[in-house]
Coordinates of C-alpha atoms in Angstrom, one line a residue:
M25 CA 0.0 0.0 0.0
K26 CA 2.9 2.3 0.4
A27 CA 3.2 2.5 -3.4
N28 CA 0.0 4.5 -3.6
P29 CA -1.3 5.6 -0.1
T30 CA -3.9 8.0 -1.6
R31 CA -5.5 5.1 -3.5
F32 CA -5.5 3.0 -0.3
W33 CA -7.4 5.6 1.7
F34 CA -9.8 6.3 -1.1
V35 CA -10.7 2.6 -1.4
V36 CA -11.2 2.1 2.4
I37 CA -13.3 5.3 2.7
A38 CA -15.3 4.1 -0.3
L39 CA -15.9 0.8 1.4
G40 CA -17.1 2.7 4.5
W41 CA -19.5 4.7 2.4
S42 CA -20.7 1.6 0.6
F43 CA -21.6 0.1 4.0
D44 CA -23.9 3.1 4.6
F45 CA -25.3 3.0 1.1
L46 CA -26.1 -0.7 1.3
F47 CA -27.4 -1.0 4.9
W48 CA -28.7 2.3 6.2
M49 CA -32.5 1.8 6.7
K50 CA -32.4 -1.3 4.4
P51 CA -33.4 -4.9 5.3
A52 CA -30.9 -7.6 5.1
G53 CA -30.7 -9.3 1.7
V54 CA -28.3 -9.2 -1.2
N55 CA -26.5 -6.2 0.4
I56 CA -24.6 -8.5 2.8
F57 CA -23.2 -10.6 -0.1
L58 CA -22.3 -7.5 -2.1
F59 CA -20.5 -5.9 0.8
V60 CA -18.5 -9.0 1.5
A61 CA -17.6 -9.2 -2.2
L62 CA -16.5 -5.5 -2.2
C63 CA -14.3 -5.9 0.8
L64 CA -12.6 -9.1 -0.4
G65 CA -12.2 -7.8 -4.0
S66 CA -10.9 -4.4 -2.8
G67 CA -8.4 -6.0 -0.4
I68 CA -7.1 -8.4 -3.0
F69 CA -6.8 -5.6 -5.6
L70 CA -4.9 -3.3 -3.2
L71 CA -2.5 -6.0 -2.0
K72 CA -1.9 -7.3 -5.5
A73 CA -1.2 -3.7 -6.7
D74 CA 1.4 -3.5 -3.9
G75 CA 3.1 -6.7 -5.1
L76 CA 1.6 -9.0 -2.5
R77 CA 0.2 -12.2 -4.0
L78 CA -2.6 -14.2 -2.5
S79 CA -1.5 -17.6 -1.2
P80 CA -3.3 -20.4 -3.1
R81 CA -4.2 -22.1 0.2
A82 CA -5.7 -18.9 1.5
G83 CA -7.6 -18.6 -1.8
W84 CA -9.5 -21.8 -1.0
L85 CA -11.3 -19.8 1.8
L86 CA -13.1 -17.7 -0.8
I87 CA -15.3 -20.7 -1.7
P88 CA -17.0 -21.2 1.8
I89 CA -17.0 -17.4 2.3
A90 CA -18.9 -16.9 -0.9
F91 CA -21.4 -19.7 -0.1
L92 CA -22.1 -18.6 3.4
A93 CA -22.4 -14.9 2.4
A94 CA -24.9 -15.9 -0.3
V95 CA -27.0 -17.8 2.2
T96 CA -28.0 -14.5 3.7
F97 CA -30.1 -13.7 0.6
F98 CA -31.6 -17.0 -0.2
R99 CA -32.6 -18.0 3.4
L100 CA -34.6 -16.0 5.9
E101 CA -34.7 -18.4 8.9
P102 CA -33.1 -16.4 11.7
M103 CA -30.6 -19.0 13.1
T104 CA -29.5 -20.0 9.6
V105 CA -28.8 -16.3 8.7
F106 CA -27.1 -15.6 12.0
L107 CA -24.7 -18.6 11.8
S108 CA -24.0 -17.9 8.1
L109 CA -23.1 -14.3 8.9
V110 CA -21.0 -15.2 11.9
S111 CA -19.2 -17.9 9.9
T112 CA -18.6 -15.5 7.0
L113 CA -17.0 -12.9 9.3
F114 CA -14.9 -15.6 11.0
L115 CA -13.6 -16.9 7.7
M116 CA -12.9 -13.3 6.5
G117 CA -10.8 -12.9 9.6
V118 CA -8.9 -16.1 8.9
F119 CA -8.4 -14.9 5.3
A120 CA -6.8 -11.7 6.6
L121 CA -4.7 -13.6 9.1
T122 CA -3.3 -16.0 6.5
Y123 CA -3.5 -14.0 3.2
L124 CA 0.2 -14.4 2.4
G125 CA 1.1 -17.6 4.2
G126 CA -2.0 -19.7 3.8
N127 CA -1.3 -21.5 7.1
W128 CA -4.9 -21.6 8.3
I129 CA -4.9 -25.4 7.8
R130 CA -2.2 -25.8 10.5
Y131 CA -3.8 -23.5 13.0
G132 CA -4.6 -24.8 16.5
L133 CA -7.1 -23.4 18.9
V134 CA -4.5 -21.1 20.5
D135 CA -3.4 -19.9 17.0
Y136 CA -7.0 -18.8 16.3
L137 CA -7.4 -17.1 19.6
L138 CA -4.1 -15.2 19.5
G139 CA -4.4 -14.5 15.8
Y140 CA -7.8 -12.8 16.3
L141 CA -6.3 -10.8 19.2
T142 CA -3.5 -9.5 16.9
L143 CA -6.0 -8.8 14.1
I144 CA -8.1 -6.7 16.5
G145 CA -5.0 -4.9 17.6
S146 CA -4.1 -4.2 14.0
M147 CA -7.5 -2.8 13.3
I148 CA -7.1 -0.4 16.2
A149 CA -3.5 0.7 15.9
R150 CA -2.1 -0.2 12.4
P151 CA -3.9 2.6 10.4
L152 CA -2.4 5.3 12.7
G153 CA 1.1 3.8 12.2
F154 CA 0.5 3.7 8.4
A155 CA -0.6 7.3 8.3
A156 CA 2.4 8.4 10.3
D157 CA 4.7 6.5 7.9
V158 CA 3.1 8.1 4.9
R159 CA 3.5 11.6 6.3
R160 CA 7.1 10.9 7.2
D161 CA 7.9 9.7 3.7
Q162 CA 6.3 12.5 1.8
P163 CA 7.8 16.0 1.3
E164 CA 6.7 18.5 4.0
A165 CA 5.1 20.9 1.5
G166 CA 3.3 18.1 -0.4
P167 CA 0.0 18.0 1.5
K168 CA -0.4 21.7 1.4
R169 CA 0.1 22.0 -2.3
S170 CA -2.6 19.3 -2.9
F171 CA -5.1 20.3 -0.3
W172 CA -5.3 24.1 -0.2
P173 CA -6.1 24.6 -3.9
I174 CA -9.0 22.2 -3.6
L175 CA -10.3 24.1 -0.5
R176 CA -10.0 27.5 -2.2
G177 CA -11.7 26.2 -5.3
I178 CA -14.7 24.9 -3.3
V179 CA -15.0 28.3 -1.4
I180 CA -15.0 30.2 -4.7
A181 CA -17.3 27.8 -6.5
L182 CA -20.1 27.8 -3.9
P183 CA -21.4 31.4 -4.4
V184 CA -21.0 31.1 -8.2
V185 CA -23.0 27.9 -8.3
A186 CA -25.6 29.4 -6.0
I187 CA -26.2 32.4 -8.2
F188 CA -26.6 30.3 -11.4
A189 CA -28.8 27.8 -9.6
S190 CA -31.1 30.6 -8.5
L191 CA -31.4 31.9 -12.1
L192 CA -32.0 28.4 -13.5
S193 CA -34.7 27.7 -10.9
S194 CA -36.6 30.8 -11.9
A195 CA -36.4 29.7 -15.5
D196 CA -37.7 26.1 -15.0
L197 CA -40.2 25.0 -12.3
V198 CA -39.2 21.3 -12.6
F199 CA -35.6 22.1 -12.0
A200 CA -36.6 24.4 -9.1
D201 CA -38.4 21.5 -7.4
R202 CA -35.5 19.2 -7.9
F203 CA -33.0 21.8 -6.6
Q204 CA -35.2 22.4 -3.6
E205 CA -35.3 18.6 -2.8
F206 CA -31.5 18.6 -3.1
I207 CA -31.3 21.6 -0.6
E208 CA -33.6 19.8 1.8
L209 CA -31.1 17.0 2.1
F210 CA -29.0 19.4 4.1
N211 CA -31.8 20.4 6.4
L212 CA -30.4 21.1 9.9
E213 CA -33.1 18.7 11.3
N214 CA -31.1 15.8 9.7
L215 CA -27.7 17.1 10.9
P216 CA -27.4 14.6 13.8
E217 CA -28.2 11.7 11.5
Y218 CA -25.6 12.9 9.0
I219 CA -23.0 13.3 11.7
F220 CA -23.7 9.8 13.1
R221 CA -23.5 8.2 9.6
L222 CA -20.3 10.1 8.8
V223 CA -18.8 8.8 12.1
Y224 CA -19.6 5.2 11.5
I225 CA -18.5 5.4 7.9
L226 CA -15.1 6.6 9.0
V227 CA -15.0 4.0 11.8
F228 CA -15.7 1.2 9.3
A229 CA -13.2 2.6 6.9
Y230 CA -10.6 2.7 9.7
A231 CA -11.2 -0.9 10.8
I232 CA -11.2 -2.1 7.2
A233 CA -7.9 -0.3 6.7
G234 CA -6.4 -2.1 9.7
A235 CA -7.5 -5.5 8.4
F236 CA -6.0 -4.8 5.0
L237 CA -2.7 -3.6 6.6
H238 CA -2.6 -6.7 8.8
A239 CA -3.0 -8.9 5.7
A240 CA -0.2 -7.0 4.0
Q241 CA 2.2 -6.9 6.9
K242 CA 1.5 -9.8 9.2
S243 CA -0.3 -12.6 7.3
N244 CA 2.8 -14.5 6.4
D245 CA 3.4 -15.7 10.0
A246 CA 3.5 -19.5 10.2
A247 CA 1.5 -21.4 12.8
D248 CA 3.9 -23.2 15.0
D249 CA 4.4 -24.6 18.5
K250 CA 5.3 -21.2 19.9
Y251 CA 1.6 -20.8 20.8
S252 CA 1.3 -24.1 22.5
I253 CA 0.0 -24.1 26.1
R254 CA 2.4 -25.5 28.6
Q255 CA 1.3 -28.8 30.1
F256 CA 1.2 -28.5 33.9
L257 CA -1.3 -31.0 35.2
G258 CA 0.1 -34.3 36.4
F259 CA -0.8 -37.6 34.6
T260 CA -2.2 -39.1 37.8
E261 CA -4.6 -36.3 38.5
S262 CA -5.8 -36.3 34.9
V263 CA -6.4 -40.1 35.0
I264 CA -8.4 -39.8 38.2
V265 CA -10.6 -37.1 36.7
L266 CA -11.2 -39.0 33.4
G267 CA -11.6 -42.4 35.1
S268 CA -14.2 -41.0 37.5
V269 CA -16.2 -39.5 34.7
V270 CA -16.0 -42.7 32.7
I271 CA -17.3 -44.7 35.6
L272 CA -20.2 -42.3 36.1
F273 CA -21.1 -42.3 32.4
A274 CA -20.9 -46.1 32.3
A275 CA -23.4 -46.4 35.1
F276 CA -25.7 -44.1 33.3
V277 CA -25.4 -46.0 30.1
V278 CA -26.3 -49.3 31.8
V279 CA -29.5 -47.7 33.1
Q280 CA -30.2 -46.3 29.6
F281 CA -30.0 -49.6 27.8
Q282 CA -33.5 -50.7 28.9
Y283 CA -34.9 -47.6 27.3
F284 CA -32.5 -47.6 24.4
F285 CA -33.8 -51.0 23.3
G286 CA -37.3 -50.8 24.8
G287 CA -38.4 -47.5 23.4
N288 CA -41.9 -46.2 24.2
V289 CA -43.0 -49.4 26.0
N290 CA -40.6 -48.8 28.8
I291 CA -41.7 -45.1 29.0
N292 CA -45.3 -46.2 29.7
L293 CA -44.1 -48.9 32.2
E294 CA -42.3 -46.2 34.2
G295 CA -45.3 -44.0 34.2
Y296 CA -43.8 -41.1 32.1
T297 CA -45.5 -39.3 29.2
Y298 CA -43.6 -38.7 26.0
S299 CA -43.3 -35.1 27.0
E300 CA -41.8 -35.9 30.4
Y301 CA -39.5 -38.5 29.0
A302 CA -38.2 -36.7 25.9
R303 CA -38.1 -33.1 27.1
R304 CA -36.3 -33.9 30.3
G305 CA -33.8 -36.1 28.4
F306 CA -32.3 -34.9 25.2
G307 CA -31.4 -31.3 26.3
E308 CA -29.4 -32.5 29.4
L309 CA -27.7 -35.3 27.4
V310 CA -26.6 -33.0 24.7
T311 CA -25.2 -30.6 27.3
V312 CA -23.3 -33.5 29.0
A313 CA -21.9 -34.5 25.6
F314 CA -20.8 -30.9 24.8
F315 CA -19.1 -30.3 28.1
S316 CA -17.5 -33.8 28.0
L317 CA -15.8 -32.7 24.7
L318 CA -14.6 -29.5 26.4
M319 CA -13.2 -31.5 29.3
L320 CA -11.4 -33.9 27.1
L321 CA -9.9 -31.1 25.0
G322 CA -8.9 -29.2 28.2
L323 CA -7.3 -32.2 29.8
G324 CA -5.6 -33.1 26.6
G325 CA -4.0 -29.7 26.4
I326 CA -2.7 -29.4 30.0
T327 CA -1.9 -33.0 31.0
K328 CA 1.8 -34.2 31.1
R329 CA 2.3 -37.4 29.3
E330 CA 6.0 -38.3 29.6
S331 CA 6.0 -41.8 28.4
N332 CA 4.3 -43.9 25.7
T333 CA 2.5 -45.9 28.3
Q334 CA 1.0 -42.7 29.8
R335 CA 0.0 -41.5 26.3
R336 CA -1.7 -44.9 25.6
V337 CA -3.6 -44.9 28.9
F338 CA -4.8 -41.3 28.4
S339 CA -5.9 -42.2 24.8
I340 CA -7.7 -45.3 25.9
L341 CA -9.6 -43.4 28.6
G342 CA -10.5 -40.8 26.0
I343 CA -11.7 -43.4 23.6
V344 CA -13.9 -45.0 26.3
L345 CA -15.2 -41.7 27.3
V346 CA -16.1 -40.7 23.8
G347 CA -17.7 -44.2 23.2
L348 CA -19.9 -43.7 26.2
V349 CA -20.8 -40.2 25.2
L350 CA -21.8 -41.4 21.8
V351 CA -24.1 -44.0 23.3
M352 CA -25.6 -41.1 25.4
L353 CA -26.0 -39.1 22.2
V354 CA -27.8 -41.9 20.5
S355 CA -30.1 -42.1 23.5
A356 CA -30.7 -38.4 23.3
F357 CA -31.3 -38.6 19.6
Q358 CA -33.9 -41.4 20.2
R359 CA -35.6 -39.2 22.7
L360 CA -35.7 -36.3 20.3
V361 CA -37.1 -38.5 17.5
L362 CA -39.8 -39.8 19.9
Y363 CA -40.7 -36.2 20.7
E364 CA -40.7 -35.2 17.1
T365 CA -42.9 -38.2 16.2
A366 CA -45.4 -37.3 18.8
Y367 CA -45.5 -33.6 18.6
G368 CA -43.9 -32.6 15.3
F369 CA -40.8 -30.5 14.4
S370 CA -40.0 -27.0 15.6
R371 CA -37.0 -24.8 15.0
L372 CA -35.3 -25.7 18.3
R373 CA -35.8 -29.4 17.8
T374 CA -34.4 -29.2 14.2
Y375 CA -31.4 -27.2 15.4
T376 CA -30.7 -29.8 18.1
H377 CA -31.3 -32.6 15.6
V378 CA -28.6 -31.3 13.3
F379 CA -26.3 -30.2 16.1
M380 CA -26.2 -33.6 17.7
I381 CA -25.0 -35.2 14.4
W382 CA -22.1 -32.7 14.0
L383 CA -21.2 -33.0 17.7
A384 CA -20.9 -36.8 17.3
I385 CA -18.7 -36.4 14.2
L386 CA -16.5 -33.9 16.1
L387 CA -16.2 -36.3 19.1
V388 CA -15.0 -39.1 16.9
A389 CA -12.6 -36.7 15.1
V390 CA -11.1 -35.5 18.4
V391 CA -10.4 -39.0 19.8
V392 CA -8.9 -40.1 16.5
L393 CA -6.6 -37.1 16.4
E394 CA -5.7 -37.6 20.0
F395 CA -4.8 -41.2 19.4
L396 CA -2.7 -40.3 16.3
R397 CA -1.0 -37.6 18.4
R398 CA -2.1 -34.9 16.0
E399 CA -3.6 -32.6 18.6
R400 CA -2.9 -29.4 16.7
E401 CA -5.4 -30.4 14.1
I402 CA -8.2 -30.5 16.6
G403 CA -8.7 -26.7 16.1
L404 CA -9.2 -27.3 12.4
A405 CA -11.7 -30.1 13.2
M406 CA -13.7 -27.8 15.4
V407 CA -13.8 -25.1 12.8
L408 CA -14.9 -27.5 10.1
A409 CA -17.6 -29.0 12.3
S410 CA -18.9 -25.5 13.2
L411 CA -18.9 -24.5 9.5
G412 CA -20.6 -27.9 8.7
F413 CA -23.3 -27.2 11.2
A414 CA -24.0 -23.7 9.7
A415 CA -23.9 -25.0 6.1
S416 CA -26.2 -27.9 7.0
L417 CA -28.9 -25.6 8.3
S418 CA -28.8 -23.5 5.1
L419 CA -28.9 -26.6 2.8
L420 CA -31.6 -28.2 4.9
N421 CA -33.8 -25.0 4.7
V422 CA -35.1 -25.3 8.3
D423 CA -38.5 -23.6 8.0
A424 CA -39.4 -25.5 4.8
F425 CA -38.2 -28.8 6.5
I426 CA -40.4 -28.2 9.5
V427 CA -43.5 -27.6 7.3
R428 CA -42.7 -30.6 5.1
Q429 CA -42.1 -33.0 8.0
N430 CA -45.1 -31.9 10.0
I431 CA -47.4 -32.3 7.0
Q432 CA -46.0 -35.7 6.3
R433 CA -46.5 -36.7 9.9
E434 CA -50.1 -35.6 9.6
L435 CA -50.5 -37.4 6.3
H436 CA -49.1 -40.7 7.5
G437 CA -49.9 -40.5 11.2
A438 CA -47.6 -40.8 14.1
S439 CA -45.7 -44.1 13.7
I440 CA -45.8 -45.2 17.3
Q441 CA -47.1 -48.4 18.8
N442 CA -48.8 -46.9 21.9
P443 CA -50.3 -43.4 21.4
P444 CA -49.3 -40.7 23.9
P445 CA -51.8 -39.7 26.6
S446 CA -54.8 -37.7 25.3
R447 CA -53.7 -34.5 27.1
D448 CA -50.6 -34.4 24.7
R449 CA -51.4 -32.5 21.5
V450 CA -50.5 -34.5 18.4
E451 CA -52.5 -32.9 15.6
L452 CA -50.9 -30.6 13.0
D453 CA -50.5 -27.1 14.5
A454 CA -50.8 -24.7 11.6
H455 CA -50.5 -21.7 14.0
Y456 CA -46.9 -22.5 14.4
F457 CA -46.4 -22.0 10.6
L458 CA -47.1 -18.3 11.3
E459 CA -43.8 -18.2 13.2
L460 CA -41.8 -19.3 10.2
S461 CA -40.2 -17.2 7.5
D462 CA -40.9 -16.9 3.8
D463 CA -38.7 -19.9 3.4
A464 CA -41.7 -22.0 4.5
V465 CA -44.2 -20.5 2.1
P466 CA -43.6 -22.9 -0.9
E467 CA -43.9 -26.0 1.3
M468 CA -47.1 -24.6 2.8
A469 CA -48.5 -24.1 -0.7
E470 CA -47.6 -27.7 -1.5
G471 CA -49.5 -28.9 1.5
F472 CA -52.4 -26.6 0.7
R473 CA -52.7 -28.2 -2.7
N474 CA -52.2 -31.7 -1.5
K475 CA -55.5 -33.5 -2.1
T476 CA -54.6 -36.5 0.0
L477 CA -54.8 -34.3 3.2
S478 CA -58.1 -34.0 4.9
V479 CA -60.2 -30.9 4.1
S480 CA -59.9 -29.6 7.6
I481 CA -56.1 -29.8 7.6
R482 CA -55.9 -28.1 4.2
E483 CA -58.1 -25.4 5.3
Q484 CA -55.9 -24.8 8.4
I485 CA -52.9 -24.5 6.1
G486 CA -54.9 -22.2 3.8
A487 CA -55.9 -20.0 6.7
A488 CA -52.2 -19.8 7.8
L489 CA -51.3 -18.7 4.3
A490 CA -54.2 -16.1 4.3
C491 CA -52.7 -14.7 7.6
K492 CA -49.3 -14.4 6.0
L493 CA -50.7 -12.8 2.9
Y494 CA -52.7 -10.3 5.0
D495 CA -49.5 -9.4 6.9
R496 CA -47.7 -8.8 3.6
E497 CA -50.4 -6.6 2.2
N498 CA -50.6 -4.5 5.3
S499 CA -46.9 -4.2 6.1
K500 CA -44.6 -1.4 4.8
R501 CA -41.9 -3.5 3.3
D502 CA -38.7 -1.8 2.0
L503 CA -38.5 -2.8 -1.7
S504 CA -35.1 -1.2 -2.4
W505 CA -32.8 -3.3 -4.4
Q506 CA -30.3 -3.5 -1.6
G507 CA -32.7 -5.6 0.4
F508 CA -33.5 -8.0 -2.4
H509 CA -34.0 -11.5 -1.1
L510 CA -34.6 -14.6 -3.1
S511 CA -36.8 -16.1 -0.5
R512 CA -39.1 -13.1 -0.4
L513 CA -39.3 -13.1 -4.2
T514 CA -40.2 -16.8 -4.3
A515 CA -42.9 -16.3 -1.6
D516 CA -44.4 -13.3 -3.6
R517 CA -44.7 -15.6 -6.7
V518 CA -46.3 -18.3 -4.6
F519 CA -48.9 -15.9 -3.2
A520 CA -49.6 -14.6 -6.7
D521 CA -50.3 -18.1 -7.8
L522 CA -52.6 -18.8 -4.8
K523 CA -54.5 -15.5 -4.9
N524 CA -57.6 -16.9 -6.4
D525 CA -57.6 -19.9 -4.0
L526 CA -57.1 -17.7 -1.0
A527 CA -59.9 -15.4 -2.0
A528 CA -62.3 -17.9 -0.4
Y529 CA -60.7 -17.1 3.0
T530 CA -62.2 -14.0 4.6
V531 CA -59.9 -12.0 6.9
T532 CA -61.6 -9.9 9.6
D533 CA -59.4 -7.4 11.4
E534 CA -61.9 -5.6 13.6
D535 CA -60.3 -7.1 16.7
F536 CA -56.7 -8.2 17.4
P537 CA -55.5 -10.6 16.3
P538 CA -57.2 -10.8 12.9
T539 CA -59.4 -13.8 12.3
V540 CA -59.7 -15.9 9.1
E541 CA -62.9 -17.6 8.2
T542 CA -62.3 -20.7 6.1
P543 CA -64.6 -21.9 3.3
G544 CA -65.8 -24.6 5.7
G545 CA -66.9 -21.9 8.2
A546 CA -64.1 -22.5 10.8
E547 CA -62.4 -19.6 12.4
F548 CA -58.6 -19.3 12.5
Q549 CA -56.9 -16.6 14.5
C550 CA -53.7 -15.0 13.2
W551 CA -51.8 -15.2 16.5
R552 CA -48.3 -16.4 16.9
Y553 CA -46.5 -18.2 19.6
S554 CA -43.3 -20.1 20.1
F555 CA -42.7 -23.6 21.6
D556 CA -39.8 -26.0 21.7

């Protein structure tokens, strides 16, 4: 960047302004993908112009970054968008950390932690150092010769332009209106807003400049053992901790086997309902599995293993622990499936469903790497598992999956031998569909058109669609191109196709919430609620 500092500052300030242009008072949509592309493209351009070439291994990061950034404008489900955005920002940080060296594949957990700390430090301090270096390298009179003529020109031009603008406004009323609108942009009532926007534009430009400078000056550092944590815990203490937990888990698994193989029969024998059995089970078991992973990683990082025998004993205990945890995860998974079979899918149940699969994969990967004595790659395994979880939600299309599964469950009936107690609700709950985003609308339309469903169920789905259509028609949606979203566009097309069918559903909004009367005469209230 030292080859042309003026270009560097122009680009980063333009990026700060583009953030304001794309996001100020705009809904999330294609603007996120565009801003990510602008940041990456500008950074690569500036560094390449300064003779700094992108490492091929760092270049591979552009593929998941592009995919995860694109998720934000073809999915609307909140958790999917949140995880995709967080993952995109995380990978962009890794891209800046390893732009020249491409050593992200060798990063351990400590490398990621310290790397991000140094990146944050660069975003705070490095632009100031760069500006100081530029001023020191330039001739003292240089800035004055380039700045003062511009300032004098602006001062002279303002009254001249004002006089001619006044004359032209008198000559043409249309021009006068347009010029008045332009002047109103500078209304003092909007001054606090303009100041705030200017400040955050400069703050974003400054932070982006720091990230670019870090990529240019510090991204060639190799990940090595200088960041390793010193092992200080004795082998005996660690074995006692692991052994105690293994014994506890083994006792729990022995008790679980009668439920693991007996299923809902044993639940009824013990006097529990599906809700009591499943809800009190899978959440705690997933928590145990997660903290078991953290414990194993922690002990693996701080335990002294001074001989091959000690390493083997620790690895064996780790394998046994992971094996028991996997059995517990299978039990938790079975509980969750029972719950989903009885009551249907929700967002939280779907998140947990997918998370458990990736947690099991990560547990297996950790114990394999521990056994092969490749502990540094555990950090990479954790990153890949986290990205896999985020990508899985986007590919699954959570809201559409929930609608599809719940309609199929209604179509085929709950596949259980003994039905749950009558106080447990098992019918399709179309009100929950109102909680879902536009991602769910095409699947709802498919269910609405499905002639194999009963008339009452189809009318419930139709009423839910009518509620959603009513909300769309009465909401003030921002239709600016920055907020373009593929999911919204698809939902709009679906509602356009269903307009004639939904005309038979009468919406009454005299009271809150609005009420839909179905063709069969049933009433459906457009109220929302959440459940897990």
